Amino acid sequence: MTASALAKQLARRGHKLPNPRVNTASCEDAGCSQLVTTDSVSIYQFRTLAGAKRYAAAMGDVGPAEQVGPFVVSWAGRRGADLPAKPVRAKLLRDVRALVKAG
């Protein structure tokens, strides 16, 4: 599964992911293989689990970020009304885990 495919599956499950766009060029230096950004969340894909783990740990300084397999789901830089409520983020992460597990 790619970050693009994951974003599409999440949207099909009813998650609001407005204005999705592929921005891989902006994260290649960090080792990501694909980045999909939306107005509500960013989904980074890494070639290795170790790369995803390192990136998620580093992103924790700039906002909520969670590693799920080779993906990092990040709300970095979003504050106040731009940051989805905790229950919304938790549901999205549950769905990401289920989709990654299903392959």
Coordinates of N, CA, C and O in Angstrom, one line a residue:
M1 N 0.8 -1.2 0.0 CA 0.0 0.0 0.0 C 0.9 1.2 0.0 O 1.9 1.3 0.7
T2 N 0.5 2.2 -0.7 CA 1.2 3.5 -0.8 C 0.4 4.5 0.1 O -0.7 4.3 0.5
A3 N 1.1 5.7 0.4 CA 0.5 6.7 1.1 C -0.8 7.3 0.3 O -1.8 7.6 1.0
S4 N -0.7 7.3 -1.0 CA -1.8 7.8 -1.8 C -3.0 6.8 -1.6 O -4.2 7.2 -1.5
A5 N -2.7 5.5 -1.7 CA -3.8 4.5 -1.6 C -4.4 4.6 -0.2 O -5.6 4.4 0.0
L6 N -3.5 4.7 0.8 CA -4.0 4.8 2.2 C -5.0 6.0 2.4 O -6.0 5.9 2.9
A7 N -4.6 7.2 1.8 CA -5.4 8.4 1.9 C -6.8 8.2 1.2 O -7.8 8.5 1.8
K8 N -6.7 7.5 0.1 CA -8.0 7.2 -0.6 C -8.9 6.3 0.2 O -10.1 6.5 0.3
Q9 N -8.3 5.3 0.8 CA -9.1 4.3 1.6 C -9.7 5.0 2.8 O -10.8 4.8 3.2
L10 N -8.9 5.9 3.4 CA -9.4 6.7 4.6 C -10.6 7.6 4.2 O -11.6 7.7 4.9
A11 N -10.5 8.2 3.0 CA -11.6 9.1 2.6 C -12.8 8.2 2.3 O -13.9 8.6 2.6
R12 N -12.6 7.0 1.8 CA -13.8 6.1 1.5 C -14.4 5.7 2.8 O -15.6 5.4 2.8
R13 N -13.7 5.7 3.9 CA -14.2 5.3 5.2 C -14.9 6.6 5.9 O -15.3 6.5 7.0
G14 N -14.9 7.7 5.2 CA -15.6 8.8 5.7 C -14.7 9.9 6.4 O -15.2 10.9 6.9
H15 N -13.4 9.7 6.4 CA -12.5 10.7 7.0 C -12.4 11.9 6.1 O -12.3 11.8 4.8
K16 N -12.5 13.1 6.7 CA -12.4 14.3 5.9 C -10.9 14.6 5.6 O -10.1 15.0 6.5
L17 N -10.5 14.4 4.3 CA -9.1 14.7 3.9 C -9.2 15.6 2.7 O -8.9 15.2 1.6
P18 N -9.5 16.9 2.9 CA -9.7 17.8 1.8 C -8.4 18.2 1.2 O -7.3 18.3 1.8
N19 N -8.5 18.4 -0.1 CA -7.3 18.9 -1.0 C -6.1 18.0 -0.9 O -5.0 18.5 -0.6
P20 N -6.3 16.7 -1.1 CA -5.1 15.8 -1.1 C -4.1 16.1 -2.3 O -4.5 16.4 -3.4
R21 N -2.8 16.1 -1.9 CA -1.8 16.3 -3.0 C -0.5 15.6 -2.6 O -0.3 15.4 -1.4
V22 N 0.1 15.1 -3.6 CA 1.4 14.4 -3.4 C 2.5 15.4 -3.3 O 2.7 16.2 -4.2
N23 N 3.2 15.4 -2.2 CA 4.3 16.4 -2.0 C 5.6 15.7 -1.6 O 6.4 16.1 -0.8
T24 N 5.9 14.6 -2.2 CA 7.0 13.7 -1.9 C 8.3 14.5 -2.0 O 9.2 14.3 -1.1
A25 N 8.5 15.4 -2.9 CA 9.8 16.1 -3.0 C 10.1 16.8 -1.7 O 11.3 17.0 -1.5
S26 N 9.1 17.2 -0.9 CA 9.5 18.0 0.3 C 9.9 17.1 1.4 O 10.3 17.6 2.5
C27 N 9.9 15.8 1.3 CA 10.3 14.9 2.4 C 11.4 13.9 2.0 O 11.8 13.1 2.8
E28 N 11.9 14.0 0.7 CA 12.8 13.0 0.3 C 14.1 13.0 1.1 O 14.7 12.0 1.4
D29 N 14.5 14.2 1.6 CA 15.7 14.3 2.4 C 15.6 13.6 3.7 O 16.6 13.1 4.3
A30 N 14.4 13.4 4.2 CA 14.1 12.7 5.4 C 14.0 11.2 5.2 O 13.8 10.4 6.1
G31 N 14.0 10.8 3.9 CA 14.0 9.4 3.6 C 12.6 8.8 3.3 O 12.5 7.6 3.1
C32 N 11.6 9.7 3.1 CA 10.3 9.2 2.8 C 10.2 8.8 1.3 O 10.9 9.4 0.5
S33 N 9.4 7.8 1.0 CA 9.2 7.4 -0.4 C 8.0 8.0 -1.0 O 7.8 8.1 -2.2
Q34 N 7.0 8.5 -0.1 CA 5.8 9.2 -0.6 C 5.3 10.0 0.5 O 5.3 9.6 1.7
L35 N 4.8 11.2 0.1 CA 4.1 12.1 1.1 C 2.8 12.6 0.5 O 2.8 13.1 -0.6
V36 N 1.7 12.3 1.2 CA 0.4 12.9 0.8 C 0.0 13.9 1.8 O -0.1 13.5 3.0
T37 N -0.2 15.1 1.5 CA -0.7 16.1 2.4 C -2.1 16.5 2.1 O -2.5 16.5 0.9
T38 N -2.9 16.8 3.1 CA -4.2 17.3 3.0 C -4.4 18.5 3.9 O -3.4 18.8 4.6
D39 N -5.5 19.1 3.9 CA -5.7 20.3 4.7 C -5.8 19.8 6.2 O -5.7 20.7 7.1
S40 N -6.0 18.5 6.5 CA -6.2 18.1 7.8 C -5.1 17.2 8.4 O -4.9 17.2 9.6
V41 N -4.4 16.5 7.5 CA -3.4 15.6 8.0 C -2.4 15.3 6.9 O -2.7 15.5 5.7
S42 N -1.2 14.9 7.3 CA -0.2 14.4 6.3 C 0.2 13.0 6.5 O 0.2 12.5 7.7
I43 N 0.3 12.2 5.4 CA 0.7 10.8 5.5 C 2.0 10.6 4.8 O 2.1 10.8 3.6
Y44 N 3.0 10.2 5.6 CA 4.3 9.9 5.1 C 4.5 8.4 4.9 O 4.1 7.7 5.8
Q45 N 5.1 8.0 3.9 CA 5.5 6.6 3.7 C 7.0 6.4 3.6 O 7.7 7.2 2.9
F46 N 7.5 5.5 4.4 CA 8.9 5.2 4.4 C 9.3 3.8 3.9 O 8.4 2.9 3.9
R47 N 10.5 3.7 3.4 CA 10.9 2.4 2.9 C 11.1 1.4 4.0 O 11.0 0.2 3.8
T48 N 11.5 1.9 5.2 CA 11.7 1.0 6.3 C 10.9 1.4 7.6 O 10.6 2.6 7.7
L49 N 10.7 0.4 8.4 CA 10.1 0.7 9.7 C 10.9 1.7 10.6 O 10.4 2.6 11.2
A50 N 12.2 1.4 10.5 CA 13.2 2.2 11.3 C 13.1 3.7 10.9 O 13.1 4.6 11.7
G51 N 13.0 3.9 9.6 CA 12.9 5.3 9.0 C 11.7 6.0 9.5 O 11.7 7.1 9.9
A52 N 10.5 5.2 9.5 CA 9.3 5.8 9.9 C 9.3 6.1 11.4 O 8.9 7.1 11.9
K53 N 9.9 5.2 12.2 CA 10.0 5.4 13.6 C 10.9 6.6 14.0 O 10.5 7.4 14.8
R54 N 12.0 6.8 13.3 CA 12.8 8.0 13.5 C 12.1 9.2 13.2 O 12.2 10.2 13.9
Y55 N 11.4 9.2 12.1 CA 10.7 10.4 11.6 C 9.6 10.8 12.6 O 9.4 12.0 12.9
A56 N 8.8 9.8 13.0 CA 7.7 10.1 13.9 C 8.2 10.7 15.2 O 7.6 11.6 15.8
A57 N 9.4 10.1 15.7 CA 9.9 10.7 17.0 C 10.4 12.1 16.8 O 10.1 13.0 17.6
A58 N 11.0 12.4 15.6 CA 11.4 13.8 15.4 C 10.2 14.7 15.2 O 10.3 15.9 15.6
M59 N 9.2 14.3 14.6 CA 8.0 15.1 14.4 C 7.3 15.4 15.6 O 6.5 16.4 15.7
G60 N 7.4 14.6 16.7 CA 6.7 14.9 17.9 C 7.0 16.3 18.5 O 6.2 16.8 19.3
D61 N 8.1 16.9 18.1 CA 8.4 18.2 18.6 C 7.6 19.3 18.0 O 7.5 20.4 18.5
V62 N 7.0 19.0 16.8 CA 6.2 20.1 16.1 C 4.7 19.8 16.0 O 4.0 20.6 15.5
G63 N 4.3 18.7 16.6 CA 2.9 18.4 16.6 C 2.6 16.9 16.7 O 3.6 16.1 16.6
P64 N 1.4 16.5 16.9 CA 1.1 15.1 17.0 C 1.5 14.4 15.8 O 1.2 14.8 14.6
A65 N 2.1 13.2 16.0 CA 2.6 12.4 14.9 C 2.6 10.9 15.4 O 3.0 10.7 16.5
E66 N 2.2 10.0 14.6 CA 2.1 8.6 15.0 C 2.6 7.7 13.9 O 2.3 7.9 12.7
Q67 N 3.5 6.8 14.3 CA 4.0 5.8 13.3 C 3.0 4.6 13.3 O 2.6 4.1 14.3
V68 N 2.7 4.2 12.1 CA 1.9 2.9 11.9 C 2.5 2.2 10.8 O 2.4 2.6 9.6
G69 N 3.3 1.1 11.2 CA 4.1 0.4 10.2 C 5.0 1.3 9.5 O 5.7 2.1 10.1
P70 N 5.1 1.3 8.1 CA 6.0 2.2 7.4 C 5.4 3.6 7.2 O 6.0 4.4 6.4
F71 N 4.3 3.9 7.8 CA 3.7 5.2 7.6 C 3.8 6.1 8.9 O 3.9 5.6 10.0
V72 N 3.9 7.4 8.7 CA 3.8 8.3 9.8 C 2.6 9.2 9.4 O 2.5 9.8 8.4
V73 N 1.6 9.3 10.4 CA 0.5 10.2 10.2 C 0.7 11.4 11.1 O 1.0 11.2 12.3
S74 N 0.7 12.5 10.5 CA 1.2 13.7 11.2 C 0.2 14.9 11.1 O -0.3 15.2 10.0
W75 N 0.0 15.5 12.3 CA -0.8 16.7 12.3 C 0.2 17.9 12.7 O -0.3 18.9 13.3
A76 N 1.4 17.8 12.4 CA 2.4 18.7 12.7 C 2.1 20.1 12.2 O 1.6 20.3 11.0
G77 N 2.3 21.1 13.0 CA 2.0 22.5 12.6 C 0.6 22.9 12.7 O 0.3 24.1 12.5
R78 N -0.3 22.0 13.0 CA -1.7 22.3 13.1 C -2.0 22.6 14.6 O -1.7 21.9 15.5
R79 N -2.6 23.7 14.8 CA -2.9 24.2 16.2 C -4.4 24.7 16.2 O -5.0 25.0 15.2
G80 N -4.9 24.8 17.4 CA -6.2 25.3 17.6 C -7.3 24.6 16.7 O -7.4 23.4 16.7
A81 N -8.1 25.4 16.0 CA -9.1 24.9 15.2 C -8.6 24.1 14.0 O -9.4 23.3 13.5
D82 N -7.4 24.2 13.7 CA -6.8 23.5 12.6 C -6.4 22.0 13.0 O -6.2 21.2 12.1
L83 N -6.4 21.8 14.3 CA -6.0 20.4 14.8 C -7.3 19.7 15.1 O -8.1 20.1 15.9
P84 N -7.6 18.6 14.4 CA -8.8 17.8 14.6 C -8.8 17.4 16.1 O -7.8 17.1 16.7
A85 N -10.0 17.2 16.6 CA -10.2 16.8 18.0 C -9.6 15.4 18.2 O -9.5 14.6 17.3
K86 N -9.2 15.1 19.5 CA -8.5 13.9 19.8 C -9.4 12.6 19.4 O -8.8 11.7 18.8
P87 N -10.7 12.6 19.6 CA -11.5 11.5 19.1 C -11.4 11.3 17.6 O -11.4 10.1 17.1
V88 N -11.4 12.4 16.9 CA -11.3 12.3 15.4 C -9.9 11.7 15.0 O -9.8 10.8 14.1
R89 N -8.9 12.2 15.6 CA -7.5 11.6 15.4 C -7.4 10.2 15.7 O -6.8 9.4 15.0
A90 N -8.0 9.8 16.9 CA -8.0 8.4 17.3 C -8.7 7.5 16.3 O -8.2 6.4 16.0
K91 N -9.8 7.9 15.8 CA -10.6 7.1 14.9 C -9.8 6.9 13.6 O -9.7 5.8 13.0
L92 N -9.1 8.0 13.1 CA -8.3 7.9 11.9 C -7.2 7.0 12.1 O -6.9 6.1 11.3
L93 N -6.5 7.0 13.3 CA -5.4 6.1 13.5 C -5.9 4.7 13.6 O -5.2 3.8 13.2
R94 N -7.0 4.4 14.2 CA -7.6 3.0 14.2 C -7.8 2.5 12.8 O -7.4 1.4 12.5
D95 N -8.3 3.4 12.0 CA -8.5 3.0 10.6 C -7.2 2.8 9.8 O -7.1 1.8 9.0
V96 N -6.3 3.6 10.1 CA -4.9 3.5 9.5 C -4.4 2.1 9.9 O -3.9 1.3 9.0
R97 N -4.4 1.8 11.2 CA -3.9 0.5 11.7 C -4.6 -0.7 11.0 O -3.9 -1.6 10.6
A98 N -5.9 -0.6 10.9 CA -6.6 -1.7 10.2 C -6.3 -1.8 8.8 O -6.1 -3.0 8.3
L99 N -6.2 -0.7 8.1 CA -5.8 -0.8 6.7 C -4.4 -1.3 6.4 O -4.2 -2.1 5.5
V100 N -3.5 -0.8 7.2 CA -2.1 -1.3 7.1 C -2.0 -2.8 7.4 O -1.3 -3.5 6.7
K101 N -2.7 -3.2 8.4 CA -2.7 -4.6 8.8 C -3.3 -5.5 7.7 O -2.8 -6.5 7.3
A102 N -4.3 -5.0 7.0 CA -5.0 -5.7 5.9 C -4.1 -5.7 4.7 O -4.3 -6.6 3.8
G103 N -3.2 -4.8 4.6 CA -2.3 -4.7 3.5 C -2.9 -4.0 2.3 O -2.5 -4.0 1.2

